[in-house]
Coordinates of C-alpha atoms and ligand atoms in Angstrom, one line a residue:
X1 CA 0.0 0.1 -0.1
X2 CA 1.4 3.4 -0.7
X3 CA 2.1 6.1 1.4
X4 CA -0.6 8.5 0.3
X5 CA -3.2 5.7 0.3
X6 CA -2.3 5.0 4.2
X7 CA -1.7 8.9 5.1
X8 CA -4.0 10.0 7.7
X9 CA -5.5 12.9 5.6
X10 CA -6.3 10.4 2.8
X11 CA -7.9 8.2 5.1
X12 CA -9.9 10.8 6.6
X13 CA -11.4 11.9 3.1
X14 CA -12.1 8.1 2.6
X15 CA -14.6 8.8 5.7
X16 CA -15.4 11.8 4.8
X17 CA -16.7 10.7 1.2
X18 CA -18.7 8.1 2.7
X19 CA -21.0 11.1 4.4
X20 CA -21.3 12.4 1.4
X21 CA -22.9 9.6 -0.5
X22 CA -26.2 11.4 -0.2
X23 CA -25.3 14.9 0.1
X24 CA -26.7 17.4 -2.6
X25 CA -25.1 20.6 -3.4
X26 CA -28.6 22.7 -3.0
X27 CA -28.4 21.3 0.3
X28 CA -24.9 22.8 1.0
X29 CA -26.7 26.0 -0.4
X30 CA -29.8 25.8 1.7
X31 CA -27.6 25.5 5.1
X32 CA -25.2 28.1 3.8
X33 CA -26.5 31.4 2.3
X34 CA -23.0 33.0 2.1
X35 CA -22.2 30.1 0.2
X36 CA -21.3 31.9 -2.8
X37 CA -18.8 34.2 -0.7
X38 CA -17.3 31.3 1.0
X39 CA -16.8 28.9 -1.6
X40 CA -15.3 32.0 -4.4
X41 CA -11.8 33.1 -4.6
X42 CA -10.7 36.4 -6.6
X43 CA -7.3 37.2 -8.2
X44 CA -7.2 40.9 -9.6
X45 CA -9.5 40.1 -12.2
X46 CA -10.2 36.6 -12.3
X47 CA -13.1 35.2 -10.5
X48 CA -13.1 31.4 -9.3
X49 CA -16.5 30.3 -8.1
X50 CA -16.4 26.9 -6.8
X51 CA -19.4 26.8 -4.9
X52 CA -21.1 24.3 -7.0
X53 CA -18.9 21.7 -5.9
X54 CA -19.7 18.3 -3.4
X55 CA -17.9 19.7 -0.8
X56 CA -18.4 22.1 2.5
X57 CA -16.1 23.4 4.5
X58 CA -14.9 20.4 6.1
X59 CA -14.0 18.3 2.6
X60 CA -11.8 21.8 1.8
X61 CA -10.1 21.5 5.0
X62 CA -9.5 17.7 4.6
X63 CA -8.5 18.3 1.2
X64 CA -5.9 21.2 2.1
X65 CA -4.4 18.9 4.6
X66 CA -3.7 16.5 2.3
X67 CA -2.2 18.7 0.3
X68 CA 0.1 20.0 3.1
X69 CA 0.9 16.4 4.4
X70 CA 2.4 15.6 0.8
X71 CA 4.6 18.9 1.6
X72 CA 3.4 21.2 -1.2
X73 CA 5.0 24.0 0.7
X74 CA 8.1 22.8 0.2
X75 CA 7.5 21.5 -2.9
X76 CA 6.2 25.2 -4.4
X77 CA 9.4 26.4 -2.8
X78 CA 11.7 23.8 -4.5
X79 CA 9.8 24.9 -7.8
X80 CA 10.5 28.5 -8.1
X81 CA 14.1 27.9 -6.2
X82 CA 15.1 26.1 -9.4
X83 CA 15.8 22.7 -7.5
X84 CA 16.0 19.7 -9.6
X85 CA 12.3 18.0 -9.0
X86 CA 12.4 17.0 -12.9
X87 CA 14.1 14.0 -11.1
X88 CA 14.5 11.7 -13.6
X89 CA 16.1 14.0 -16.1
X90 CA 17.8 15.5 -13.1
X91 CA 16.7 19.3 -14.4
X92 CA 15.6 22.4 -12.9
X93 CA 11.9 23.3 -13.5
X94 CA 11.7 27.0 -14.3
X95 CA 9.3 28.2 -16.6
X96 CA 8.2 30.3 -13.6
X97 CA 11.7 32.3 -14.2
X98 CA 10.6 33.0 -17.9
X99 CA 7.8 35.7 -16.4
X100 CA 8.8 36.4 -12.7
X101 CA 12.4 38.5 -13.6
X102 CA 14.1 37.7 -10.3
X103 CA 17.7 36.1 -10.3
X104 CA 17.4 32.4 -9.6
X105 CA 20.5 29.7 -10.1
X106 CA 20.9 26.5 -12.2
X107 CA 24.0 24.2 -11.2
X108 CA 25.6 27.9 -9.7
X109 CA 24.5 30.0 -12.8
X110 CA 21.8 33.0 -12.4
X111 CA 19.6 32.1 -15.5
X112 CA 18.4 35.6 -15.4
X113 CA 20.6 37.6 -17.8
X114 CA 20.2 35.0 -20.3
X115 CA 16.5 35.1 -19.8
X116 CA 16.5 38.9 -20.2
X117 CA 18.8 39.0 -23.0
X118 CA 16.5 36.6 -25.2
X119 CA 13.8 38.9 -24.2
X120 CA 15.5 41.8 -25.8
X121 CA 16.6 39.8 -28.6
X122 CA 13.0 39.0 -28.9
X123 CA 11.6 42.5 -28.5
X124 CA 14.1 43.4 -31.5
X125 CA 13.3 40.6 -34.0
X126 CA 9.2 40.9 -33.4
X127 CA 10.0 44.9 -33.7
X128 CA 12.0 44.7 -36.9
X129 CA 9.7 42.4 -38.5
X130 CA 6.8 44.8 -37.3
X131 CA 8.1 48.0 -38.6
X132 CA 9.7 46.4 -41.8
X133 CA 13.4 47.2 -40.8
X134 CA 13.6 43.5 -41.1
X135 CA 12.8 42.4 -44.2
X136 CA 11.8 38.5 -46.0
X137 CA 13.4 37.5 -49.2
X138 CA 14.7 40.4 -51.2
X139 CA 14.4 42.7 -48.1
X140 CA 10.3 42.7 -48.5
X141 CA 8.1 43.6 -45.6
X142 CA 7.6 40.5 -43.6
X143 CA 3.6 39.9 -43.8
X144 CA 3.3 36.1 -42.7
X145 CA 4.9 34.1 -40.6
X146 CA 4.8 30.5 -40.2
X147 CA 5.4 28.5 -36.9
X148 CA 6.4 24.9 -37.3
X149 CA 6.4 22.8 -34.3
X150 CA 4.3 20.6 -32.5
X151 CA 3.1 19.6 -28.9
X152 CA 4.5 22.6 -26.3
X153 CA 5.9 24.1 -29.6
X154 CA 2.6 24.8 -31.0
X155 CA -0.2 24.4 -28.6
X156 CA 0.6 27.0 -26.3
X157 CA 2.0 29.9 -28.8
X158 CA -1.1 29.0 -31.1
X159 CA -3.9 29.3 -28.0
X160 CA -2.0 32.6 -27.3
X161 CA -2.0 34.0 -31.0
X162 CA -6.0 33.1 -31.4
X163 CA -7.0 34.3 -28.1
X164 CA -5.4 37.5 -28.2
X165 CA -6.3 38.2 -31.7
X166 CA -7.6 41.5 -31.1
X167 CA -4.2 42.8 -29.8
X168 CA -3.0 41.3 -33.3
X169 CA -3.7 44.9 -35.3
X170 CA -0.6 46.0 -37.4
X171 CA 1.4 42.8 -36.7
X172 CA 2.5 39.8 -38.9
X173 CA -0.3 37.3 -39.7
X174 CA 0.7 34.1 -37.8
X175 CA 0.3 30.5 -39.1
X176 CA 0.5 27.3 -37.5
X177 CA 1.6 24.1 -39.2
X178 CA 2.0 20.9 -36.5
X179 CA 1.1 17.6 -37.7
X180 CA 3.0 16.1 -40.3
X181 CA -0.1 15.5 -42.3
X182 CA 0.6 17.5 -45.4
X183 CA -2.6 18.7 -45.7
X184 CA -2.0 21.0 -43.1
X185 CA 1.1 22.2 -45.1
X186 CA -0.6 22.3 -48.5
X187 CA -3.5 24.9 -46.8
X188 CA -1.6 26.7 -45.1
X189 CA 1.1 27.6 -47.9
X190 CA -1.5 28.0 -50.6
X191 CA -2.7 31.5 -50.2
X192 CA 0.8 32.6 -49.1
X193 CA 3.9 34.5 -50.4
X194 CA 7.4 33.3 -50.2
X195 CA 8.6 36.7 -51.0
X196 CA 6.7 38.0 -47.9
X197 CA 6.9 35.1 -45.4
X198 CA 9.6 33.8 -43.1
X199 CA 9.3 30.6 -40.9
X200 CA 10.2 29.6 -37.3
X201 CA 10.9 26.0 -36.7
X202 CA 10.2 25.8 -33.3
X203 CA 11.8 22.6 -31.7
X204 CA 13.4 22.2 -28.5
X205 CA 15.1 18.9 -29.6
X206 CA 15.2 20.0 -33.0
X207 CA 14.6 16.3 -34.0
X208 CA 11.2 16.1 -34.5
X209 CA 10.3 13.9 -37.4
X210 CA 7.0 15.7 -37.9
X211 CA 8.5 19.7 -37.3
X212 CA 11.3 18.7 -39.5
X213 CA 9.8 16.8 -42.6
X214 CA 7.4 20.1 -42.1
X215 CA 10.2 22.6 -42.0
X216 CA 12.0 21.0 -45.1
X217 CA 9.0 21.3 -47.0
X218 CA 8.2 25.1 -46.1
X219 CA 11.9 25.7 -46.6
X220 CA 11.9 24.8 -50.0
X221 CA 8.7 26.4 -50.5
X222 CA 10.3 29.6 -49.4
X223 CA 13.1 28.9 -51.8
X224 CA 16.1 28.5 -49.2
X225 CA 18.5 26.0 -50.7
X226 CA 19.4 23.0 -48.3
X227 CA 22.4 24.4 -46.1
X228 CA 22.3 27.8 -47.6
X229 CA 22.5 30.9 -44.9
X230 CA 18.5 31.8 -45.0
X231 CA 19.0 35.0 -43.5
X232 CA 15.4 36.7 -42.1
X233 CA 13.5 33.8 -44.1
X234 CA 14.4 31.0 -41.5
X235 CA 14.2 31.7 -37.5
X236 CA 14.6 28.6 -35.2
X237 CA 14.0 28.5 -31.4
X238 CA 15.5 25.2 -29.9
X239 CA 18.2 24.3 -27.5
X240 CA 20.1 22.6 -30.2
X241 CA 21.8 25.3 -31.9
X242 CA 24.2 23.0 -34.0
X243 CA 21.3 21.2 -35.5
X244 CA 19.6 24.3 -36.4
X245 CA 22.6 26.0 -38.2
X246 CA 22.9 22.7 -40.0
X247 CA 19.5 23.2 -41.1
X248 CA 20.4 26.8 -42.4
X249 CA 19.5 28.9 -39.7
X250 CA 21.7 31.9 -39.4
X251 CA 23.2 32.1 -36.3
X252 CA 21.7 35.2 -34.8
X253 CA 18.5 33.9 -35.5
X254 CA 18.5 30.9 -33.6
X255 CA 16.6 31.8 -30.2
X256 CA 17.6 29.6 -27.3
X257 CA 15.2 27.4 -25.3
X258 CA 16.4 25.7 -22.2
X259 CA 16.3 22.6 -20.7
X260 CA 14.6 23.7 -17.2
X261 CA 12.0 25.0 -19.6
X262 CA 9.3 21.6 -20.3
X263 CA 8.0 22.1 -24.0
X264 CA 4.0 22.4 -22.4
X265 CA 5.6 24.8 -20.1
X266 CA 7.4 26.9 -22.8
X267 CA 5.4 29.3 -24.3
X268 CA 6.8 32.2 -21.9
X269 CA 10.1 31.3 -23.6
X270 CA 11.5 32.4 -27.3
X271 CA 8.7 29.8 -27.9
X272 CA 6.4 32.8 -27.6
X273 CA 8.1 34.5 -30.3
X274 CA 5.5 34.0 -32.6
X275 CA 3.0 35.6 -30.0
X276 CA 4.9 38.4 -30.1
X277 CA 5.2 39.0 -34.0
X278 CA 1.2 39.0 -34.1
X279 CA 0.6 41.0 -30.9
X280 CA 4.0 42.8 -30.2
X281 CA 6.5 42.3 -27.8
X282 CA 4.7 44.6 -25.4
X283 CA 1.7 42.9 -25.2
X284 CA 3.7 39.5 -25.0
X285 CA 5.3 41.0 -21.8
X286 CA 1.8 41.8 -20.4
X287 CA 1.3 38.2 -21.1
X288 CA 4.2 37.4 -18.8
X289 CA 3.0 39.8 -16.9
X290 CA -0.3 38.1 -15.6
X291 CA 1.7 34.9 -15.3
X292 CA 3.9 36.7 -12.7
X293 CA 0.7 37.8 -10.8
X294 CA -0.5 34.2 -10.7
X295 CA 2.7 32.6 -9.8
X296 CA 3.2 35.3 -6.9
X297 CA -0.8 34.4 -5.9
X298 CA 0.7 30.8 -6.2
X299 CA 3.5 31.5 -4.2
X300 CA 2.0 33.6 -1.4
X301 CA -1.6 32.8 -1.1
X302 CA -2.8 30.3 2.1
X303 CA -3.6 27.1 0.5
X304 CA -7.3 27.4 1.5
X305 CA -7.1 30.8 -0.5
X306 CA -5.2 29.5 -3.5
X307 CA -6.9 29.5 -6.9
X308 CA -4.6 26.6 -8.4
X309 CA -4.8 24.6 -4.7
X310 CA -8.5 24.9 -4.9
X311 CA -8.6 23.6 -8.8
X312 CA -6.3 21.1 -7.9
X313 CA -7.8 19.4 -4.7
X314 CA -11.4 19.2 -6.1
X315 CA -10.1 17.2 -9.2
X316 CA -8.2 15.0 -6.6
X317 CA -11.3 14.5 -4.7
X318 CA -13.4 13.7 -7.7
X319 CA -10.4 11.4 -9.3
X320 CA -9.6 9.4 -6.1
X321 CA -12.5 9.5 -4.1
X322 CA -15.5 9.7 -6.5
X323 CA -13.6 7.5 -9.5
X324 CA -14.3 10.4 -12.0
X325 CA -11.9 9.6 -15.1
X326 CA -12.5 13.0 -17.0
X327 CA -12.5 16.7 -16.1
X328 CA -14.3 19.0 -18.7
X329 CA -12.7 22.2 -19.6
X330 CA -15.4 24.1 -21.2
X331 CA -14.9 28.0 -22.5
X332 CA -17.4 30.0 -23.2
X333 CA -15.4 32.0 -25.5
X334 CA -14.4 31.1 -29.2
X335 CA -11.1 32.9 -28.7
X336 CA -10.2 29.9 -26.1
X337 CA -11.3 27.2 -28.5
X338 CA -7.8 25.8 -28.6
X339 CA -7.7 25.9 -24.9
X340 CA -8.7 22.2 -24.2
X341 CA -6.3 21.1 -26.3
X342 CA -3.4 23.3 -24.5
X343 CA -4.7 21.8 -21.6
X344 CA -4.8 18.1 -22.6
X345 CA -0.7 18.5 -23.2
X346 CA -0.2 20.5 -20.1
X347 CA -2.3 17.9 -17.6
X348 CA -2.0 14.6 -19.2
X349 CA 1.5 15.1 -20.7
X350 CA 2.2 16.1 -16.7
X351 CA -0.1 13.5 -14.8
X352 CA -0.3 10.3 -17.1
X353 CA 1.7 8.1 -15.2
X354 CA 1.8 5.3 -12.9
X355 CA 5.0 5.4 -11.4
X356 CA 6.0 7.8 -8.8
X357 CA 9.1 10.0 -8.7
X358 CA 10.4 7.5 -5.7
X359 CA 9.9 4.5 -8.2
X360 CA 6.9 3.0 -6.7
X361 CA 4.0 1.9 -8.8
X362 CA 0.9 3.5 -7.8
X363 CA -2.1 1.9 -6.1
X364 CA -4.6 5.1 -7.2
X365 CA -5.4 7.2 -9.8
X366 CA -3.4 9.8 -11.0
X367 CA -3.9 11.8 -14.5
X368 CA -7.6 12.7 -15.5
X369 CA -8.8 12.7 -19.1
X370 CA -8.8 16.1 -20.1
X371 CA -11.1 17.4 -23.0
X372 CA -13.6 19.7 -23.9
X373 CA -14.9 22.6 -26.5
X374 CA -16.7 25.7 -26.5
X375 CA -19.8 26.7 -25.3
X376 CA -22.5 26.7 -26.5
X377 CA -21.2 24.3 -29.4
X378 CA -20.8 21.8 -26.5
X379 CA -24.5 21.8 -25.5
X380 CA -25.5 20.8 -29.1
X381 CA -23.3 17.9 -29.1
X382 CA -22.2 16.2 -25.3
X383 CA -24.0 17.9 -22.8
X384 CA -26.6 15.4 -22.7
X385 CA -24.2 12.9 -21.4
X386 CA -23.5 15.6 -18.6
X387 CA -26.7 16.2 -17.7
X388 CA -28.4 12.6 -17.9
X389 CA -25.1 10.5 -18.3
X390 CA -24.2 8.1 -15.9
X391 CA -20.7 9.1 -15.5
X392 CA -19.5 12.1 -12.9
X393 CA -18.0 14.8 -15.1
X394 CA -16.4 17.7 -13.4
X395 CA -16.4 20.3 -15.6
X396 CA -14.5 24.4 -15.5
X397 CA -16.7 26.6 -17.2
X398 CA -14.7 29.5 -18.5
X399 CA -16.2 33.0 -19.6
X400 CA -15.5 36.9 -19.9
X401 CA -17.7 39.7 -18.9
X402 CA -16.6 42.3 -21.6
X403 CA -15.9 40.8 -24.8
X404 CA -13.4 42.0 -27.8
X405 CA -16.8 42.6 -30.3
X406 CA -19.7 45.3 -30.5
X407 CA -22.5 42.7 -29.9
X408 CA -23.7 43.1 -26.4
X409 CA -26.9 41.0 -27.1
X410 CA -25.3 38.0 -28.6
X411 CA -22.5 38.0 -25.4
X412 CA -25.8 38.4 -23.1
X413 CA -27.3 35.2 -24.6
X414 CA -24.0 33.0 -24.6
X415 CA -23.5 34.1 -20.7
X416 CA -27.0 33.3 -20.0
X417 CA -26.1 29.7 -21.4
X418 CA -23.1 30.1 -19.3
X419 CA -25.2 30.5 -15.9
X420 CA -28.0 28.4 -17.1
X421 CA -25.5 25.1 -17.7
X422 CA -23.7 25.3 -14.2
X423 CA -27.2 25.9 -12.6
X424 CA -28.9 23.0 -14.1
X425 CA -26.0 20.8 -13.8
X426 CA -26.6 21.9 -10.0
X427 CA -30.2 21.8 -9.4
X428 CA -31.2 19.1 -12.1
X429 CA -35.4 18.8 -12.5
X430 CA -35.7 15.4 -11.0
X431 CA -39.1 15.3 -11.9
X432 CA -37.9 15.6 -15.8
X433 CA -35.3 13.1 -15.7
X434 CA -32.5 15.2 -14.4
X435 CA -30.6 14.0 -11.6
X436 CA -28.4 17.1 -10.9
X437 CA -25.9 17.5 -8.3
X438 CA -23.2 17.9 -10.8
X439 CA -20.4 19.6 -9.7
X440 CA -18.7 22.6 -11.7
X441 CA -16.2 25.3 -11.3
X442 CA -17.5 28.4 -12.9
X443 CA -14.3 30.9 -14.1
X444 CA -15.1 34.6 -14.9
X445 CA -12.4 36.6 -16.1
X446 CA -13.3 40.6 -16.9
X447 CA -11.9 40.8 -20.3
X448 CA -9.5 38.3 -21.9
X449 CA -6.4 40.5 -22.0
X450 CA -2.7 39.6 -22.7
X451 CA -2.5 39.8 -18.8
X452 CA -5.4 37.7 -17.8
X453 CA -4.7 35.0 -20.4
X454 CA -1.3 34.6 -18.4
X455 CA -2.8 34.5 -15.3
X456 CA -5.2 31.9 -16.6
X457 CA -2.4 29.6 -18.0
X458 CA -0.2 29.9 -15.1
X459 CA -3.5 28.8 -12.7
X460 CA -3.7 25.6 -14.7
X461 CA 0.4 24.9 -14.6
X462 CA 0.0 25.5 -10.9
X463 CA -3.1 23.1 -10.9
X464 CA -1.0 20.4 -12.2
X465 CA 1.6 21.0 -10.3
X466 CA -0.3 20.7 -7.0
X467 CA -2.2 17.3 -8.2
X468 CA 1.2 15.6 -9.2
X469 CA 2.7 16.7 -5.8
X470 CA 0.1 15.1 -4.0
X471 CA 0.4 12.3 -6.2
X472 CA 4.1 12.1 -6.2
X473 CA 4.4 11.8 -9.9
X474 CA 7.5 13.9 -11.7
X475 CA 5.3 16.4 -13.8
X476 CA 8.0 17.3 -15.8
X477 CA 9.4 14.2 -18.2
X478 CA 7.3 12.2 -20.7
X479 CA 8.8 9.1 -21.7
X480 CA 5.5 7.3 -22.3
X481 CA 6.0 9.4 -26.0
X482 CA 8.5 7.5 -27.0
X483 CA 7.8 4.2 -27.8
X484 CA 5.3 5.2 -30.4
X485 CA 8.1 7.3 -32.1
X486 CA 10.3 4.5 -32.4
X487 CA 8.0 2.1 -33.8
X488 CA 6.9 4.4 -36.3
X489 CA 10.4 5.2 -37.3
X490 CA 10.7 1.1 -37.9
X491 CA 7.6 1.0 -39.8
X492 CA 8.3 4.1 -42.4
X493 CA 11.0 2.1 -44.3
X494 CA 8.4 -0.9 -45.1
X495 CA 5.5 1.6 -46.0
X496 CA 8.1 3.0 -48.7
X497 CA 9.2 0.0 -49.7
X498 CA 8.0 -2.6 -52.4
X499 CA 8.1 -5.8 -50.5
X500 CA 4.9 -6.6 -48.2
X501 CA 5.8 -6.2 -44.5
X502 CA 5.8 -8.9 -42.3
X503 CA 7.7 -8.8 -39.1
X504 CA 4.9 -7.3 -37.3
X505 CA 1.4 -8.7 -35.1
X506 CA -1.1 -9.7 -37.8
X507 CA -3.2 -6.8 -37.5
X508 CA -0.3 -4.2 -38.3
X509 CA 1.0 -6.5 -41.1
X510 CA -2.8 -6.9 -42.3
X511 CA -2.9 -2.8 -42.2
X512 CA 0.2 -2.1 -43.6
X513 CA -0.6 -4.5 -46.5
X514 CA -4.1 -3.0 -47.1
X515 CA -2.3 0.8 -47.3
X516 CA 0.4 -0.3 -49.7
X517 CA -2.2 -2.1 -51.7
X518 CA -5.1 0.7 -51.7
X519 CA -2.3 3.9 -51.9
X520 CA -2.8 4.6 -55.2
X521 CA -6.3 4.7 -56.6
Ligands
F6P1 O1 5.3 15.0 -26.9 C1 6.3 14.8 -26.9 C2 7.2 16.2 -26.7 O2 8.8 16.1 -26.4 C3 6.6 17.3 -26.1 O3 6.8 17.4 -24.3 C4 7.2 18.5 -26.8 O4 6.4 19.6 -26.3 C5 7.0 18.1 -28.6 O5 7.1 16.3 -28.5 C6 8.0 18.7 -29.3 O6 9.3 18.3 -29.2 P1 10.2 19.5 -29.5 O7 10.3 20.8 -28.9 O8 11.7 19.1 -29.1 O9 10.1 19.3 -31.1

């Protein structure tokens, strides 16, 4: 039995859970008229209402006690101090240093001078592209930027670019290519002009097959001969400057990323260059300031008043004591359409593990399945299951008070649904077959700005950190992605060989042969 499931706090929660078997949220509101006030938190212009949850004050005390018993306080300090908490790779984890601006040492060296120098280089490049002093091929003004990357070298930057589109006036049009499916390359390149387009190749390792395959296609389209000096047409963000130079990226167009920044935590680094090219460096730095504000809240707030801790322990409550397998992310805001995908990688690539930092196989559930879509679309696709299905699916509803558009009636309709759905999920309508008692969190942001987006994304980064501290998991490696990559690189030669495949299981062999017979109509 694991230390976690034998801990005092865990056993107390198991006992407490039994008391909740028949508890209805509506009863909790009836006995506490101040429940909304007592179960909501506010940081700057972000409100978290967690009153529509299957918790009472004692539940929250027990959950916070669990986090404390698992050493969360010390772990938070270790995170910000640059201790090597990524134990399997012997690395510090310092995405916080990218936005906090205070000295912090890795292997005795303060990283802040290089962080600040990189921000200055980003600013010089972004300003030059935006004002035209840095041109593309033949010095032509750059109108379009293609970002080629995948995973954390794609999802966070693409989300921020989309979310902050209202701030992109006067900036470059930024396009994202990630999947190796060449349909994406074809669709992206078709309307663009190689004379006024540049490409940013984002790859921490500079070995990711999808990214290098796409980067070669884009380099050819740009008309840059392999190995030639690409000038401004090719930029790289990588920890592997040698491979970037071999690819043809001029040295002063290679921006660093460091091994103490994990891919899914890297949009705050030079991986955020496409964001800055779109919205400008001033707004990019406001994004960093928002994350910095959430960092300060996470470092300083008492656990029971800490947004990341509250979100995290609520997830542990449903995951480990109610058996909920998934968590829905429901932004009622089309600008945040990519948020579920970003949080899928952030959460599931961090928490999808079954061995603890100490090498013990867990005897409890860890990472939840993160999924979601924007409201109100989601109401016309999967809300039937949320309301009347047999499964408990805790959900985070996210919306803004003030939109960037000037259609207030549409926004009022959107928000009326945002409010109605969480109420309906809680209250239900038993006579009509709606059981209710289904938990949700409501996050309201005054307006989606670079600052508030930075706060929101950092909030979820720290939520994941707290959950993995409780579960004893190393949130910062991703060994599970390697096996598939290895097998794929072994299969590829068979797909391009004339002979039939034969050294796989019968299914894989059969599938490969069907493909090879049918790939030319
Ligand atoms: O999915 C595995 C992974 O290593 C992610 O963690 C990372 O964000 C992505 O692949 C891309 O890696 P790179 O930036 O090295 O190309």
